[in-house]
PDB file of C-alpha atoms in Angstrom:
ATOM      1  CA  UNK A 437     -47.464  44.901  11.208  1.00 40.00           C
ATOM      2  CA  UNK A 438     -47.032  44.483   7.443  1.00 39.00           C
ATOM      3  CA  UNK A 439     -43.489  44.331   6.131  1.00 39.00           C
ATOM      4  CA  UNK A 440     -43.157  44.185   2.357  1.00 37.00           C
ATOM      5  CA  UNK A 441     -40.272  43.200   0.049  1.00 34.00           C
ATOM      6  CA  UNK A 442     -36.566  42.895   0.819  1.00 33.00           C
ATOM      7  CA  UNK A 443     -33.881  45.585   0.908  1.00 37.00           C
ATOM      8  CA  UNK A 444     -32.169  46.341  -2.373  1.00 39.00           C
ATOM      9  CA  UNK A 445     -30.390  49.300  -3.879  1.00 39.00           C
ATOM     10  CA  UNK A 446     -31.028  50.355  -7.445  1.00 42.00           C
ATOM     11  CA  UNK A 447     -29.456  53.163  -9.514  1.00 42.00           C
ATOM     12  CA  UNK A 448     -31.383  56.412  -9.244  1.00 40.00           C
ATOM     13  CA  UNK A 449     -32.501  58.543 -12.145  1.00 38.00           C
ATOM     14  CA  UNK A 450     -30.223  61.240 -13.546  1.00 34.00           C
ATOM     15  CA  UNK A 451     -31.728  64.201 -11.607  1.00 36.00           C
ATOM     16  CA  UNK A 452     -30.655  62.565  -8.341  1.00 36.00           C
ATOM     17  CA  UNK A 453     -27.027  62.990  -9.410  1.00 38.00           C
ATOM     18  CA  UNK A 454     -27.190  66.769  -9.193  1.00 37.00           C
ATOM     19  CA  UNK A 455     -25.001  67.150  -6.082  1.00 40.00           C
ATOM     20  CA  UNK A 456     -21.846  69.188  -5.852  1.00 42.00           C
ATOM     21  CA  UNK A 457     -18.600  67.234  -5.562  1.00 59.00           C
ATOM     22  CA  UNK A 458     -17.283  69.562  -2.859  1.00 86.00           C
ATOM     23  CA  UNK A 459     -17.332  67.079   0.012  1.00 95.00           C
ATOM     24  CA  UNK A 460     -15.964  67.934   3.454  1.00 96.00           C
ATOM     25  CA  UNK A 461     -13.263  65.644   4.900  1.00 97.00           C
ATOM     26  CA  UNK A 462     -12.143  65.495   8.505  1.00 96.00           C
ATOM     27  CA  UNK A 463     -10.127  63.032  10.571  1.00 96.00           C
ATOM     28  CA  UNK A 464     -11.456  61.139  13.587  1.00 94.00           C
ATOM     29  CA  UNK A 465      -8.313  59.902  15.300  1.00 93.00           C
ATOM     30  CA  UNK A 466      -5.444  58.541  13.216  1.00 94.00           C
ATOM     31  CA  UNK A 467      -7.251  55.877  11.155  1.00 97.00           C
ATOM     32  CA  UNK A 468     -10.759  57.235  10.557  1.00 98.00           C
ATOM     33  CA  UNK A 469     -11.981  59.810   8.054  1.00 98.00           C
ATOM     34  CA  UNK A 470     -15.424  61.403   7.991  1.00 98.00           C
ATOM     35  CA  UNK A 471     -16.830  62.201   4.554  1.00 98.00           C
ATOM     36  CA  UNK A 472     -19.668  64.747   4.692  1.00 97.00           C
ATOM     37  CA  UNK A 473     -21.854  65.255   1.643  1.00 96.00           C
ATOM     38  CA  UNK A 474     -22.443  68.806   0.423  1.00 93.00           C
ATOM     39  CA  UNK A 475     -25.852  70.380   0.779  1.00 87.00           C
ATOM     40  CA  UNK A 476     -28.494  69.811   3.389  1.00 87.00           C
ATOM     41  CA  UNK A 477     -30.514  66.953   4.808  1.00 92.00           C
ATOM     42  CA  UNK A 478     -31.776  65.559   1.524  1.00 92.00           C
ATOM     43  CA  UNK A 479     -32.281  62.254  -0.249  1.00 93.00           C
ATOM     44  CA  UNK A 480     -29.927  62.819  -3.224  1.00 92.00           C
ATOM     45  CA  UNK A 481     -27.014  63.420  -0.834  1.00 94.00           C
ATOM     46  CA  UNK A 482     -27.841  60.287   1.148  1.00 95.00           C
ATOM     47  CA  UNK A 483     -28.056  58.222  -2.038  1.00 94.00           C
ATOM     48  CA  UNK A 484     -24.557  59.344  -2.976  1.00 94.00           C
ATOM     49  CA  UNK A 485     -23.315  58.369   0.509  1.00 96.00           C
ATOM     50  CA  UNK A 486     -24.725  54.849   0.057  1.00 95.00           C
ATOM     51  CA  UNK A 487     -23.078  54.659  -3.349  1.00 95.00           C
ATOM     52  CA  UNK A 488     -19.751  55.843  -1.946  1.00 96.00           C
ATOM     53  CA  UNK A 489     -19.868  53.118   0.713  1.00 96.00           C
ATOM     54  CA  UNK A 490     -20.495  50.500  -1.964  1.00 94.00           C
ATOM     55  CA  UNK A 491     -17.547  51.724  -4.037  1.00 95.00           C
ATOM     56  CA  UNK A 492     -15.149  51.723  -1.090  1.00 97.00           C
ATOM     57  CA  UNK A 493     -16.278  48.318   0.185  1.00 95.00           C
ATOM     58  CA  UNK A 494     -13.842  46.481  -2.097  1.00 92.00           C
ATOM     59  CA  UNK A 495     -10.799  48.364  -0.772  1.00 96.00           C
ATOM     60  CA  UNK A 496      -8.867  45.903   1.415  1.00 96.00           C
ATOM     61  CA  UNK A 497      -7.136  48.794   3.196  1.00 97.00           C
ATOM     62  CA  UNK A 498     -10.462  49.809   4.725  1.00 98.00           C
ATOM     63  CA  UNK A 499     -11.601  47.999   7.877  1.00 98.00           C
ATOM     64  CA  UNK A 500     -15.110  49.414   8.250  1.00 97.00           C
ATOM     65  CA  UNK A 501     -17.584  51.781   6.607  1.00 97.00           C
ATOM     66  CA  UNK A 502     -20.259  53.378   8.785  1.00 95.00           C
ATOM     67  CA  UNK A 503     -22.914  55.390   6.928  1.00 94.00           C
ATOM     68  CA  UNK A 504     -24.526  58.225   8.864  1.00 95.00           C
ATOM     69  CA  UNK A 505     -26.966  60.978   8.005  1.00 96.00           C
ATOM     70  CA  UNK A 506     -25.447  62.410   4.776  1.00 96.00           C
ATOM     71  CA  UNK A 507     -21.995  61.311   5.927  1.00 97.00           C
ATOM     72  CA  UNK A 508     -19.759  58.246   5.884  1.00 98.00           C
ATOM     73  CA  UNK A 509     -17.123  57.226   8.418  1.00 98.00           C
ATOM     74  CA  UNK A 510     -14.231  55.431   6.719  1.00 98.00           C
ATOM     75  CA  UNK A 511     -12.010  53.423   9.083  1.00 98.00           C
ATOM     76  CA  UNK A 512      -8.679  52.232   7.688  1.00 98.00           C
ATOM     77  CA  UNK A 513      -6.960  49.081   8.972  1.00 97.00           C
ATOM     78  CA  UNK A 514      -3.720  50.965   9.503  1.00 97.00           C
ATOM     79  CA  UNK A 515      -2.731  54.603   9.840  1.00 97.00           C
ATOM     80  CA  UNK A 516      -2.459  55.895   6.256  1.00 95.00           C
ATOM     81  CA  UNK A 517       1.103  56.861   5.348  1.00 94.00           C
ATOM     82  CA  UNK A 518       0.033  59.611   2.935  1.00 95.00           C
ATOM     83  CA  UNK A 519      -2.793  61.925   4.016  1.00 94.00           C
ATOM     84  CA  UNK A 520      -2.882  63.648   0.632  1.00 95.00           C
ATOM     85  CA  UNK A 521      -3.359  60.307  -1.125  1.00 96.00           C
ATOM     86  CA  UNK A 522      -6.316  59.512   1.132  1.00 96.00           C
ATOM     87  CA  UNK A 523      -7.940  62.849   0.352  1.00 96.00           C
ATOM     88  CA  UNK A 524      -7.476  62.280  -3.367  1.00 96.00           C
ATOM     89  CA  UNK A 525      -8.882  58.749  -3.106  1.00 96.00           C
ATOM     90  CA  UNK A 526     -12.011  59.856  -1.270  1.00 97.00           C
ATOM     91  CA  UNK A 527     -12.644  62.804  -3.586  1.00 96.00           C
ATOM     92  CA  UNK A 528     -12.198  60.553  -6.628  1.00 95.00           C
ATOM     93  CA  UNK A 529     -14.558  57.926  -5.198  1.00 96.00           C
ATOM     94  CA  UNK A 530     -17.180  60.581  -4.467  1.00 96.00           C
ATOM     95  CA  UNK A 531     -16.961  61.869  -8.041  1.00 94.00           C
ATOM     96  CA  UNK A 532     -17.517  58.303  -9.294  1.00 94.00           C
ATOM     97  CA  UNK A 533     -20.405  57.581  -6.935  1.00 93.00           C
ATOM     98  CA  UNK A 534     -23.732  57.436  -8.736  1.00 88.00           C
ATOM     99  CA  UNK A 535     -26.715  57.990  -6.504  1.00 81.00           C
ATOM    100  CA  UNK A 536     -28.550  54.779  -5.677  1.00 81.00           C
ATOM    101  CA  UNK A 537     -32.242  54.768  -4.928  1.00 77.00           C
ATOM    102  CA  UNK A 538     -33.436  52.982  -1.792  1.00 66.00           C
ATOM    103  CA  UNK A 539     -35.758  50.066  -2.500  1.00 76.00           C
ATOM    104  CA  UNK A 540     -35.899  48.744   1.037  1.00 90.00           C
ATOM    105  CA  UNK A 541     -38.810  47.020   2.719  1.00 95.00           C
ATOM    106  CA  UNK A 542     -41.947  48.959   3.599  1.00 96.00           C
ATOM    107  CA  UNK A 543     -42.652  49.068   7.333  1.00 97.00           C
ATOM    108  CA  UNK A 544     -46.113  50.201   8.404  1.00 98.00           C
ATOM    109  CA  UNK A 545     -46.303  51.442  11.994  1.00 98.00           C
ATOM    110  CA  UNK A 546     -49.703  51.869  13.703  1.00 98.00           C
ATOM    111  CA  UNK A 547     -49.662  54.994  15.893  1.00 98.00           C
ATOM    112  CA  UNK A 548     -51.793  56.288  18.741  1.00 98.00           C
ATOM    113  CA  UNK A 549     -51.612  60.029  18.057  1.00 98.00           C
ATOM    114  CA  UNK A 550     -52.213  62.394  20.963  1.00 97.00           C
ATOM    115  CA  UNK A 551     -53.047  61.125  24.427  1.00 96.00           C
ATOM    116  CA  UNK A 552     -50.822  60.877  27.461  1.00 95.00           C
ATOM    117  CA  UNK A 553     -47.622  60.072  25.565  1.00 95.00           C
ATOM    118  CA  UNK A 554     -47.895  63.006  23.127  1.00 98.00           C
ATOM    119  CA  UNK A 555     -46.367  65.359  25.658  1.00 97.00           C
ATOM    120  CA  UNK A 556     -45.002  67.795  23.076  1.00 98.00           C
ATOM    121  CA  UNK A 557     -47.900  67.958  20.620  1.00 98.00           C
ATOM    122  CA  UNK A 558     -48.983  71.325  21.997  1.00 98.00           C
ATOM    123  CA  UNK A 559     -45.435  72.694  21.634  1.00 98.00           C
ATOM    124  CA  UNK A 560     -45.289  71.498  18.021  1.00 98.00           C
ATOM    125  CA  UNK A 561     -48.596  73.251  17.350  1.00 98.00           C
ATOM    126  CA  UNK A 562     -47.330  76.488  18.885  1.00 98.00           C
ATOM    127  CA  UNK A 563     -44.132  76.394  16.838  1.00 98.00           C
ATOM    128  CA  UNK A 564     -45.750  75.483  13.523  1.00 98.00           C
ATOM    129  CA  UNK A 565     -49.011  77.381  13.896  1.00 98.00           C
ATOM    130  CA  UNK A 566     -50.908  74.213  12.978  1.00 98.00           C
ATOM    131  CA  UNK A 567     -53.778  72.587  14.815  1.00 98.00           C
ATOM    132  CA  UNK A 568     -53.261  69.172  16.462  1.00 98.00           C
ATOM    133  CA  UNK A 569     -55.372  67.536  13.753  1.00 98.00           C
ATOM    134  CA  UNK A 570     -53.277  69.186  11.018  1.00 98.00           C
ATOM    135  CA  UNK A 571     -50.065  67.981  12.685  1.00 98.00           C
ATOM    136  CA  UNK A 572     -51.387  64.413  12.785  1.00 98.00           C
ATOM    137  CA  UNK A 573     -52.592  64.558   9.180  1.00 98.00           C
ATOM    138  CA  UNK A 574     -49.338  65.905   7.760  1.00 98.00           C
ATOM    139  CA  UNK A 575     -47.277  63.459   9.816  1.00 98.00           C
ATOM    140  CA  UNK A 576     -49.070  60.282   8.733  1.00 98.00           C
ATOM    141  CA  UNK A 577     -49.573  61.317   5.100  1.00 98.00           C
ATOM    142  CA  UNK A 578     -45.844  61.322   4.378  1.00 97.00           C
ATOM    143  CA  UNK A 579     -43.701  58.339   3.469  1.00 97.00           C
ATOM    144  CA  UNK A 580     -40.312  58.313   5.176  1.00 97.00           C
ATOM    145  CA  UNK A 581     -36.915  56.904   4.249  1.00 96.00           C
ATOM    146  CA  UNK A 582     -34.507  55.505   6.852  1.00 97.00           C
ATOM    147  CA  UNK A 583     -31.248  57.387   6.285  1.00 96.00           C
ATOM    148  CA  UNK A 584     -29.180  55.740   9.016  1.00 96.00           C
ATOM    149  CA  UNK A 585     -29.300  53.964  12.376  1.00 96.00           C
ATOM    150  CA  UNK A 586     -27.640  55.477  15.416  1.00 92.00           C
ATOM    151  CA  UNK A 587     -27.971  57.345  18.710  1.00 90.00           C
ATOM    152  CA  UNK A 588     -29.477  54.199  20.295  1.00 93.00           C
ATOM    153  CA  UNK A 589     -29.642  50.570  19.072  1.00 94.00           C
ATOM    154  CA  UNK A 590     -32.159  50.369  16.245  1.00 95.00           C
ATOM    155  CA  UNK A 591     -33.061  54.056  16.190  1.00 97.00           C
ATOM    156  CA  UNK A 592     -33.726  55.210  12.631  1.00 97.00           C
ATOM    157  CA  UNK A 593     -33.232  58.766  11.399  1.00 98.00           C
ATOM    158  CA  UNK A 594     -36.206  59.318   9.093  1.00 98.00           C
ATOM    159  CA  UNK A 595     -36.290  61.677   6.129  1.00 97.00           C
ATOM    160  CA  UNK A 596     -39.605  62.760   4.620  1.00 97.00           C
ATOM    161  CA  UNK A 597     -41.169  64.921   7.329  1.00 98.00           C
ATOM    162  CA  UNK A 598     -43.380  67.634   5.835  1.00 98.00           C
ATOM    163  CA  UNK A 599     -41.362  70.892   6.171  1.00 98.00           C
ATOM    164  CA  UNK A 600     -44.386  72.516   7.821  1.00 98.00           C
ATOM    165  CA  UNK A 601     -43.883  70.165  10.800  1.00 98.00           C
ATOM    166  CA  UNK A 602     -40.189  70.864  11.389  1.00 98.00           C
ATOM    167  CA  UNK A 603     -39.770  71.714  15.076  1.00 98.00           C
ATOM    168  CA  UNK A 604     -36.451  72.258  16.908  1.00 98.00           C
ATOM    169  CA  UNK A 605     -35.400  69.708  19.470  1.00 97.00           C
ATOM    170  CA  UNK A 606     -36.120  70.649  23.055  1.00 96.00           C
ATOM    171  CA  UNK A 607     -33.541  72.629  25.031  1.00 94.00           C
ATOM    172  CA  UNK A 608     -34.424  70.553  28.102  1.00 95.00           C
ATOM    173  CA  UNK A 609     -34.971  66.866  27.222  1.00 95.00           C
ATOM    174  CA  UNK A 610     -37.675  64.684  28.685  1.00 95.00           C
ATOM    175  CA  UNK A 611     -36.003  62.489  31.290  1.00 94.00           C
ATOM    176  CA  UNK A 612     -37.944  59.277  30.721  1.00 94.00           C
ATOM    177  CA  UNK A 613     -39.570  59.122  27.306  1.00 97.00           C
ATOM    178  CA  UNK A 614     -40.948  55.642  26.604  1.00 97.00           C
ATOM    179  CA  UNK A 615     -39.563  53.479  23.839  1.00 95.00           C
ATOM    180  CA  UNK A 616     -42.012  53.491  20.965  1.00 97.00           C
ATOM    181  CA  UNK A 617     -42.723  57.201  21.282  1.00 98.00           C
ATOM    182  CA  UNK A 618     -43.242  58.800  17.871  1.00 98.00           C
ATOM    183  CA  UNK A 619     -41.231  61.995  17.648  1.00 98.00           C
ATOM    184  CA  UNK A 620     -40.166  65.021  15.610  1.00 98.00           C
ATOM    185  CA  UNK A 621     -36.621  66.388  15.888  1.00 98.00           C
ATOM    186  CA  UNK A 622     -35.911  69.351  13.627  1.00 97.00           C
ATOM    187  CA  UNK A 623     -36.566  68.221  10.047  1.00 97.00           C
ATOM    188  CA  UNK A 624     -36.529  64.530  11.006  1.00 98.00           C
ATOM    189  CA  UNK A 625     -39.009  62.026  12.366  1.00 98.00           C
ATOM    190  CA  UNK A 626     -38.283  59.048  14.589  1.00 98.00           C
ATOM    191  CA  UNK A 627     -39.508  56.328  16.927  1.00 98.00           C
ATOM    192  CA  UNK A 628     -37.639  56.156  20.227  1.00 97.00           C
ATOM    193  CA  UNK A 629     -35.724  52.907  20.634  1.00 95.00           C
ATOM    194  CA  UNK A 630     -35.137  53.000  24.388  1.00 94.00           C
ATOM    195  CA  UNK A 631     -36.851  54.464  27.430  1.00 95.00           C
ATOM    196  CA  UNK A 632     -34.800  57.340  28.757  1.00 95.00           C
ATOM    197  CA  UNK A 633     -33.789  60.981  28.190  1.00 96.00           C
ATOM    198  CA  UNK A 634     -34.907  62.327  24.816  1.00 97.00           C
ATOM    199  CA  UNK A 635     -34.847  65.827  23.346  1.00 97.00           C
ATOM    200  CA  UNK A 636     -37.193  65.117  20.429  1.00 98.00           C
ATOM    201  CA  UNK A 637     -40.844  66.204  20.440  1.00 98.00           C
ATOM    202  CA  UNK A 638     -43.362  63.480  21.319  1.00 98.00           C
ATOM    203  CA  UNK A 639     -46.586  63.488  19.263  1.00 98.00           C
ATOM    204  CA  UNK A 640     -47.749  59.883  19.570  1.00 98.00           C
ATOM    205  CA  UNK A 641     -46.954  56.333  20.568  1.00 98.00           C
ATOM    206  CA  UNK A 642     -46.470  53.001  18.774  1.00 98.00           C
ATOM    207  CA  UNK A 643     -46.711  49.595  20.445  1.00 95.00           C
ATOM    208  CA  UNK A 644     -43.617  48.073  18.899  1.00 91.00           C
ATOM    209  CA  UNK A 645     -39.946  47.473  19.582  1.00 90.00           C
ATOM    210  CA  UNK A 646     -37.585  48.917  17.004  1.00 94.00           C
ATOM    211  CA  UNK A 647     -34.755  46.827  18.503  1.00 94.00           C
ATOM    212  CA  UNK A 648     -34.841  43.247  19.786  1.00 92.00           C
ATOM    213  CA  UNK A 649     -31.380  41.860  20.681  1.00 91.00           C
ATOM    214  CA  UNK A 650     -32.716  38.285  20.571  1.00 92.00           C
ATOM    215  CA  UNK A 651     -34.168  38.533  17.058  1.00 91.00           C
ATOM    216  CA  UNK A 652     -32.397  37.212  13.971  1.00 91.00           C
ATOM    217  CA  UNK A 653     -32.329  40.811  12.721  1.00 91.00           C
ATOM    218  CA  UNK A 654     -32.225  42.839  15.947  1.00 94.00           C
ATOM    219  CA  UNK A 655     -33.021  46.194  14.296  1.00 96.00           C
ATOM    220  CA  UNK A 656     -36.477  46.576  12.791  1.00 96.00           C
ATOM    221  CA  UNK A 657     -35.264  49.265  10.396  1.00 96.00           C
ATOM    222  CA  UNK A 658     -32.365  49.364   7.954  1.00 94.00           C
ATOM    223  CA  UNK A 659     -30.993  52.185   5.798  1.00 94.00           C
ATOM    224  CA  UNK A 660     -33.120  52.510   2.677  1.00 94.00           C
ATOM    225  CA  UNK A 661     -36.281  51.122   4.282  1.00 96.00           C
ATOM    226  CA  UNK A 662     -39.514  53.061   3.849  1.00 96.00           C
ATOM    227  CA  UNK A 663     -41.774  53.921   6.790  1.00 98.00           C
ATOM    228  CA  UNK A 664     -45.492  54.669   6.847  1.00 98.00           C
ATOM    229  CA  UNK A 665     -47.260  55.768  10.020  1.00 98.00           C
ATOM    230  CA  UNK A 666     -50.861  54.557  10.216  1.00 98.00           C
ATOM    231  CA  UNK A 667     -53.299  56.328  12.564  1.00 98.00           C
ATOM    232  CA  UNK A 668     -54.553  53.524  14.802  1.00 97.00           C
ATOM    233  CA  UNK A 669     -56.164  55.959  17.251  1.00 97.00           C
ATOM    234  CA  UNK A 670     -56.344  59.751  17.452  1.00 97.00           C
ATOM    235  CA  UNK A 671     -56.928  61.322  20.866  1.00 97.00           C
ATOM    236  CA  UNK A 672     -56.867  65.114  20.675  1.00 93.00           C
TER     237      UNK A 672
END
């Protein structure tokens, strides 16, 4: 599986800065604050989140910064004495944050589309009105960006799914979806990291582990990485 270049973050062009500064702040316990970017599930918002994390990294009062999907969890070392001051600090940092463009490594993932593991391909076709071949074509023609890791060790939330493929997550999850299953969940794409319950829609399978606890870098993906799905086999 080809992996090209190393992760780096570079300033984005001016159009990527066109996000409102009206962030949403909420507390998670006494020491943690969640910063949610305005707008929807889009790349400019995520670039600003990465920039915000970089700006706040130098603050010794902050213990940890955990980027999510268009949000950032800010954990302070101690309970802040002045809530208003924290709000002002986070708003000011957001206004200063210049969107940074992901220049992470390119990960190419061979996929067996269709077949026994694509248990939800028919449901995706019904929802989208597309044929199985059209679903496969639109899925592998896109390039995806890893927004964040979460839900399970090494699981990457992938932005870049063609809007025509967006399919709601299942109301009743599959109880034992295999790790490596290639999925669609709403406007996002993913590769399941563990075998177990999963509410995303399975359209294919990849013979790879996205998380190896014994590896030097346990997670295959990192925020800012780019993902390409390569049709290794199509069984429709």
